[in-house]
mmCIF file of C-alpha atoms and ligand atoms in Angstrom:
data_model
loop_
_atom_site.group_PDB
_atom_site.id
_atom_site.type_symbol
_atom_site.label_atom_id
_atom_site.label_comp_id
_atom_site.label_asym_id
_atom_site.label_seq_id
_atom_site.Cartn_x
_atom_site.Cartn_y
_atom_site.Cartn_z
ATOM 1 C CA UNK A 1 -28.257 23.983 -53.073
ATOM 2 C CA UNK A 2 -31.434 24.674 -51.316
ATOM 3 C CA UNK A 3 -33.021 27.648 -52.336
ATOM 4 C CA UNK A 4 -36.187 29.010 -50.408
ATOM 5 C CA UNK A 5 -38.663 31.244 -51.686
ATOM 6 C CA UNK A 6 -42.333 31.684 -51.919
ATOM 7 C CA UNK A 7 -44.482 28.653 -53.263
ATOM 8 C CA UNK A 8 -44.828 29.698 -57.172
ATOM 9 C CA UNK A 9 -47.756 27.124 -59.091
ATOM 10 C CA UNK A 10 -49.430 24.775 -58.700
ATOM 11 C CA UNK A 11 -46.679 22.165 -58.961
ATOM 12 C CA UNK A 12 -44.745 23.622 -55.960
ATOM 13 C CA UNK A 13 -48.135 22.935 -53.972
ATOM 14 C CA UNK A 14 -48.198 18.709 -55.491
ATOM 15 C CA UNK A 15 -45.424 18.728 -53.938
ATOM 16 C CA UNK A 16 -45.916 20.579 -51.021
ATOM 17 C CA UNK A 17 -49.303 18.069 -50.220
ATOM 18 C CA UNK A 18 -47.263 14.386 -50.696
ATOM 19 C CA UNK A 19 -44.565 15.815 -48.986
ATOM 20 C CA UNK A 20 -47.497 16.162 -46.215
ATOM 21 C CA UNK A 21 -49.491 13.395 -46.810
ATOM 22 C CA UNK A 22 -45.482 11.125 -46.257
ATOM 23 C CA UNK A 23 -45.542 13.638 -42.245
ATOM 24 C CA UNK A 24 -49.238 13.119 -41.865
ATOM 25 C CA UNK A 25 -50.289 12.007 -37.288
ATOM 26 C CA UNK A 26 -51.527 8.613 -39.733
ATOM 27 C CA UNK A 27 -49.558 7.344 -41.052
ATOM 28 C CA UNK A 28 -45.676 8.018 -38.894
ATOM 29 C CA UNK A 29 -45.132 5.046 -36.348
ATOM 30 C CA UNK A 30 -45.025 5.676 -33.095
ATOM 31 C CA UNK A 31 -40.927 6.248 -32.543
ATOM 32 C CA UNK A 32 -40.762 8.545 -35.295
ATOM 33 C CA UNK A 33 -43.731 10.392 -34.146
ATOM 34 C CA UNK A 34 -41.854 11.012 -30.828
ATOM 35 C CA UNK A 35 -38.842 11.926 -32.379
ATOM 36 C CA UNK A 36 -38.724 13.816 -34.985
ATOM 37 C CA UNK A 37 -42.680 14.866 -35.444
ATOM 38 C CA UNK A 38 -45.921 14.765 -37.742
ATOM 39 C CA UNK A 39 -48.106 17.375 -39.369
ATOM 40 C CA UNK A 40 -51.940 16.982 -38.216
ATOM 41 C CA UNK A 41 -54.000 18.711 -40.900
ATOM 42 C CA UNK A 42 -54.192 16.977 -44.216
ATOM 43 C CA UNK A 43 -55.454 20.532 -47.339
ATOM 44 C CA UNK A 44 -56.470 19.371 -50.127
ATOM 45 C CA UNK A 45 -54.611 21.285 -53.558
ATOM 46 C CA UNK A 46 -57.641 23.148 -54.222
ATOM 47 C CA UNK A 47 -57.043 24.209 -50.808
ATOM 48 C CA UNK A 48 -53.686 25.342 -50.590
ATOM 49 C CA UNK A 49 -54.280 26.978 -53.914
ATOM 50 C CA UNK A 50 -57.264 28.780 -51.910
ATOM 51 C CA UNK A 51 -54.531 29.768 -49.030
ATOM 52 C CA UNK A 52 -52.356 30.924 -52.241
ATOM 53 C CA UNK A 53 -54.153 33.214 -53.538
ATOM 54 C CA UNK A 54 -54.824 35.523 -50.766
ATOM 55 C CA UNK A 55 -51.163 34.274 -49.439
ATOM 56 C CA UNK A 56 -47.972 32.364 -50.552
ATOM 57 C CA UNK A 57 -46.865 29.748 -48.470
ATOM 58 C CA UNK A 58 -42.871 29.525 -48.725
ATOM 59 C CA UNK A 59 -41.039 26.174 -50.079
ATOM 60 C CA UNK A 60 -37.318 25.346 -50.121
ATOM 61 C CA UNK A 61 -36.590 23.280 -52.354
ATOM 62 C CA UNK A 62 -33.424 21.501 -53.514
ATOM 63 C CA UNK A 63 -34.156 20.703 -57.102
ATOM 64 C CA UNK A 64 -36.889 19.203 -57.872
ATOM 65 C CA UNK A 65 -37.278 18.165 -54.388
ATOM 66 C CA UNK A 66 -39.166 20.182 -51.541
ATOM 67 C CA UNK A 67 -36.375 20.389 -48.339
ATOM 68 C CA UNK A 68 -40.086 21.951 -46.518
ATOM 69 C CA UNK A 69 -42.346 24.198 -46.791
ATOM 70 C CA UNK A 70 -44.061 26.907 -44.782
ATOM 71 C CA UNK A 71 -47.918 27.709 -44.670
ATOM 72 C CA UNK A 72 -49.342 31.012 -45.015
ATOM 73 C CA UNK A 73 -52.977 31.371 -43.266
ATOM 74 C CA UNK A 74 -53.942 34.326 -43.192
ATOM 75 C CA UNK A 75 -57.139 35.067 -41.051
ATOM 76 C CA UNK A 76 -59.257 35.841 -44.832
ATOM 77 C CA UNK A 77 -58.332 32.212 -44.852
ATOM 78 C CA UNK A 78 -59.813 30.522 -41.669
ATOM 79 C CA UNK A 79 -63.216 29.206 -43.701
ATOM 80 C CA UNK A 80 -61.236 27.031 -45.719
ATOM 81 C CA UNK A 81 -60.543 25.697 -43.216
ATOM 82 C CA UNK A 82 -63.548 24.269 -40.692
ATOM 83 C CA UNK A 83 -61.401 21.741 -38.418
ATOM 84 C CA UNK A 84 -59.306 25.197 -37.699
ATOM 85 C CA UNK A 85 -62.586 27.408 -36.918
ATOM 86 C CA UNK A 86 -62.229 26.994 -33.559
ATOM 87 C CA UNK A 87 -58.222 27.828 -33.307
ATOM 88 C CA UNK A 88 -59.656 31.338 -34.886
ATOM 89 C CA UNK A 89 -62.175 31.684 -32.676
ATOM 90 C CA UNK A 90 -59.878 31.336 -29.809
ATOM 91 C CA UNK A 91 -57.262 33.669 -30.823
ATOM 92 C CA UNK A 92 -60.731 35.614 -30.716
ATOM 93 C CA UNK A 93 -59.628 35.967 -26.614
ATOM 94 C CA UNK A 94 -55.899 35.526 -26.144
ATOM 95 C CA UNK A 95 -53.944 38.311 -24.441
ATOM 96 C CA UNK A 96 -50.577 39.239 -25.847
ATOM 97 C CA UNK A 97 -48.611 40.861 -23.511
ATOM 98 C CA UNK A 98 -51.689 42.509 -22.165
ATOM 99 C CA UNK A 99 -53.732 43.070 -25.887
ATOM 100 C CA UNK A 100 -56.110 41.617 -27.217
ATOM 101 C CA UNK A 101 -54.582 38.833 -29.777
ATOM 102 C CA UNK A 102 -57.408 39.084 -33.138
ATOM 103 C CA UNK A 103 -56.776 42.950 -32.132
ATOM 104 C CA UNK A 104 -53.120 42.668 -34.311
ATOM 105 C CA UNK A 105 -52.118 42.849 -37.227
ATOM 106 C CA UNK A 106 -51.827 38.501 -36.863
ATOM 107 C CA UNK A 107 -51.142 35.708 -39.221
ATOM 108 C CA UNK A 108 -51.403 32.242 -38.650
ATOM 109 C CA UNK A 109 -48.475 29.831 -39.687
ATOM 110 C CA UNK A 110 -50.707 27.109 -41.219
ATOM 111 C CA UNK A 111 -48.258 24.192 -40.969
ATOM 112 C CA UNK A 112 -44.292 23.046 -41.358
ATOM 113 C CA UNK A 113 -42.562 20.804 -42.619
ATOM 114 C CA UNK A 114 -39.377 19.899 -42.848
ATOM 115 C CA UNK A 115 -38.454 17.213 -45.353
ATOM 116 C CA UNK A 116 -36.327 14.054 -43.004
ATOM 117 C CA UNK A 117 -32.911 13.688 -45.067
ATOM 118 C CA UNK A 118 -33.077 17.560 -44.879
ATOM 119 C CA UNK A 119 -33.633 17.711 -40.986
ATOM 120 C CA UNK A 120 -31.113 19.473 -38.394
ATOM 121 C CA UNK A 121 -29.308 21.785 -41.232
ATOM 122 C CA UNK A 122 -31.255 24.499 -40.312
ATOM 123 C CA UNK A 123 -33.967 24.360 -43.648
ATOM 124 C CA UNK A 124 -36.646 25.443 -39.986
ATOM 125 C CA UNK A 125 -34.388 29.162 -39.851
ATOM 126 C CA UNK A 126 -34.958 29.371 -43.498
ATOM 127 C CA UNK A 127 -37.746 28.821 -43.641
ATOM 128 C CA UNK A 128 -38.622 31.166 -41.127
ATOM 129 C CA UNK A 129 -36.573 33.858 -42.220
ATOM 130 C CA UNK A 130 -37.925 34.078 -45.577
ATOM 131 C CA UNK A 131 -41.638 34.348 -43.736
ATOM 132 C CA UNK A 132 -40.265 36.950 -41.762
ATOM 133 C CA UNK A 133 -38.690 38.312 -44.702
ATOM 134 C CA UNK A 134 -41.417 38.679 -46.745
ATOM 135 C CA UNK A 135 -44.676 39.413 -44.188
ATOM 136 C CA UNK A 136 -43.253 41.456 -41.568
ATOM 137 C CA UNK A 137 -44.339 44.435 -43.187
ATOM 138 C CA UNK A 138 -48.064 43.588 -43.508
ATOM 139 C CA UNK A 139 -48.010 41.514 -39.837
ATOM 140 C CA UNK A 140 -46.574 42.326 -35.953
ATOM 141 C CA UNK A 141 -46.965 38.468 -34.910
ATOM 142 C CA UNK A 142 -47.049 34.770 -36.562
ATOM 143 C CA UNK A 143 -49.178 32.188 -34.608
ATOM 144 C CA UNK A 144 -48.809 28.995 -34.593
ATOM 145 C CA UNK A 145 -50.021 25.834 -32.606
ATOM 146 C CA UNK A 146 -48.130 23.227 -31.916
ATOM 147 C CA UNK A 147 -49.000 19.517 -30.730
ATOM 148 C CA UNK A 148 -46.658 19.730 -27.520
ATOM 149 C CA UNK A 149 -45.696 15.943 -27.527
ATOM 150 C CA UNK A 150 -44.696 17.442 -30.976
ATOM 151 C CA UNK A 151 -41.193 18.496 -29.121
ATOM 152 C CA UNK A 152 -38.357 18.113 -31.593
ATOM 153 C CA UNK A 153 -41.594 21.238 -32.951
ATOM 154 C CA UNK A 154 -41.881 23.015 -30.071
ATOM 155 C CA UNK A 155 -37.429 23.275 -29.256
ATOM 156 C CA UNK A 156 -37.673 24.428 -32.990
ATOM 157 C CA UNK A 157 -40.242 26.783 -32.159
ATOM 158 C CA UNK A 158 -38.878 28.484 -29.948
ATOM 159 C CA UNK A 159 -34.846 28.769 -31.001
ATOM 160 C CA UNK A 160 -36.653 30.908 -33.854
ATOM 161 C CA UNK A 161 -38.272 33.408 -31.901
ATOM 162 C CA UNK A 162 -41.685 31.804 -30.336
ATOM 163 C CA UNK A 163 -43.369 32.163 -27.210
ATOM 164 C CA UNK A 164 -45.834 30.218 -26.053
ATOM 165 C CA UNK A 165 -49.472 32.381 -25.850
ATOM 166 C CA UNK A 166 -50.965 28.856 -23.722
ATOM 167 C CA UNK A 167 -51.344 25.465 -23.322
ATOM 168 C CA UNK A 168 -55.141 23.279 -23.832
ATOM 169 C CA UNK A 169 -56.217 20.135 -25.013
ATOM 170 C CA UNK A 170 -58.966 18.885 -27.715
ATOM 171 C CA UNK A 171 -60.012 15.833 -28.025
ATOM 172 C CA UNK A 172 -56.989 14.968 -30.788
ATOM 173 C CA UNK A 173 -54.224 16.392 -28.476
ATOM 174 C CA UNK A 174 -52.497 18.897 -26.479
ATOM 175 C CA UNK A 175 -51.803 22.140 -28.052
ATOM 176 C CA UNK A 176 -49.451 25.354 -27.233
ATOM 177 C CA UNK A 177 -50.263 28.209 -29.130
ATOM 178 C CA UNK A 178 -47.509 30.244 -28.959
ATOM 179 C CA UNK A 179 -46.484 33.086 -31.351
ATOM 180 C CA UNK A 180 -43.458 35.754 -32.623
ATOM 181 C CA UNK A 181 -43.989 39.164 -32.237
ATOM 182 C CA UNK A 182 -41.986 40.357 -34.857
ATOM 183 C CA UNK A 183 -41.859 44.241 -32.842
ATOM 184 C CA UNK A 184 -39.320 43.389 -30.786
ATOM 185 C CA UNK A 185 -35.917 42.150 -32.114
HETATM 186 C C1 COA B 1 -39.800 19.517 -36.320
HETATM 187 C C2 COA B 1 -39.699 20.146 -37.781
HETATM 188 C C3 COA B 1 -40.548 21.531 -38.854
HETATM 189 C C4 COA B 1 -38.764 20.393 -37.127
HETATM 190 O O1 COA B 1 -36.793 21.044 -38.504
HETATM 191 P P1 COA B 1 -36.058 20.402 -37.957
HETATM 192 O O2 COA B 1 -34.942 21.023 -39.780
HETATM 193 O O3 COA B 1 -35.800 18.856 -38.195
HETATM 194 O O4 COA B 1 -35.444 21.210 -37.506
HETATM 195 P P2 COA B 1 -34.705 21.604 -36.213
HETATM 196 O O5 COA B 1 -33.209 19.928 -36.059
HETATM 197 O O6 COA B 1 -33.805 22.902 -36.399
HETATM 198 O O7 COA B 1 -34.176 21.304 -34.507
HETATM 199 C C5 COA B 1 -35.018 20.546 -34.058
HETATM 200 C C6 COA B 1 -34.604 21.261 -32.573
HETATM 201 O O8 COA B 1 -35.500 20.361 -31.694
HETATM 202 C C7 COA B 1 -33.740 19.519 -31.163
HETATM 203 N N1 COA B 1 -34.530 18.551 -31.518
HETATM 204 C C8 COA B 1 -33.832 17.149 -31.962
HETATM 205 N N2 COA B 1 -35.341 16.295 -31.591
HETATM 206 C C9 COA B 1 -36.144 16.188 -30.900
HETATM 207 C C10 COA B 1 -36.668 15.505 -29.816
HETATM 208 N N3 COA B 1 -37.109 14.313 -29.870
HETATM 209 N N4 COA B 1 -37.222 16.317 -28.241
HETATM 210 C C11 COA B 1 -36.687 17.554 -28.599
HETATM 211 N N5 COA B 1 -35.218 18.232 -29.168
HETATM 212 C C12 COA B 1 -35.552 17.805 -30.162
HETATM 213 C C13 COA B 1 -33.533 19.944 -31.293
HETATM 214 O O9 COA B 1 -31.597 19.506 -30.928
HETATM 215 C C14 COA B 1 -32.729 21.312 -32.085
HETATM 216 O O10 COA B 1 -32.816 22.277 -31.139
HETATM 217 P P3 COA B 1 -31.980 22.761 -30.680
HETATM 218 O O11 COA B 1 -31.326 23.218 -32.452
HETATM 219 O O12 COA B 1 -32.736 23.889 -29.216
HETATM 220 O O13 COA B 1 -30.040 22.404 -30.885
HETATM 221 C C15 COA B 1 -38.645 18.415 -38.851
HETATM 222 O O14 COA B 1 -38.709 17.962 -37.804
HETATM 223 C C16 COA B 1 -39.866 17.823 -38.864
HETATM 224 O O15 COA B 1 -41.336 18.619 -39.908
HETATM 225 N N6 COA B 1 -41.109 16.796 -38.488
HETATM 226 C C17 COA B 1 -42.072 15.814 -39.014
HETATM 227 C C18 COA B 1 -43.235 17.147 -39.206
HETATM 228 C C19 COA B 1 -43.923 17.695 -38.296
HETATM 229 O O16 COA B 1 -43.417 17.715 -36.777
HETATM 230 N N7 COA B 1 -43.747 19.531 -38.447
HETATM 231 C C20 COA B 1 -44.127 20.336 -37.267
HETATM 232 C C21 COA B 1 -46.388 20.858 -36.757
HETATM 233 S S1 COA B 1 -45.928 22.386 -35.477
#
């Protein structure tokens, strides 16, 4: 049975890193990346521990196995990953329904991954249900970025309720900034 909870400690974080490393863009074959997606940022255990101390992430466990995870990255964590600084900087320039996005209580969903054998079984939705259950009392908006060529992830995020705020291209990829508004339905 799959259990979806907040991350509980170092072992969870180590297992998250193992799943992450199998899904990094550098190691996923081109055809698999096209069909099933990939992740871009490689975290270290030290960084995940610091993020965890600010706000625990969400994990789906099936016994000893990690079925998936969705990281929580509040704005206070922005200095931990210099590669993401341009993203946070950009958020300061964006509007959400006519208001400056950065003036709203938002956090970043820092990375989501569902293990290969668990895809297409509702784990993605369960991870985001847990995000909302745990964090909607503190935040109005959950914001993230998805490479637009990761069409599977784009589609799954739209299904959950994310809307595209803007798209842009950098040296790495073309990205969609997407947001899920918890103040409306
Ligand atoms: C992306 C990911 C998190 C999605 O989780 P999942 O369990 O596979 O997602 P789901 O099966 O619930 O939803 C996928 C949706 O995309 C659709 N889909 C499947 N393959 C697709 C493809 N190649 N192109 C477009 N849509 C696709 C599915 O039909 C489904 O949409 P629907 O519910 O409207 O029919 C997971 O595949 C994954 O971890 N991939 C590797 C890492 C990754 O890409 N992480 C996201 C980084 S932003």
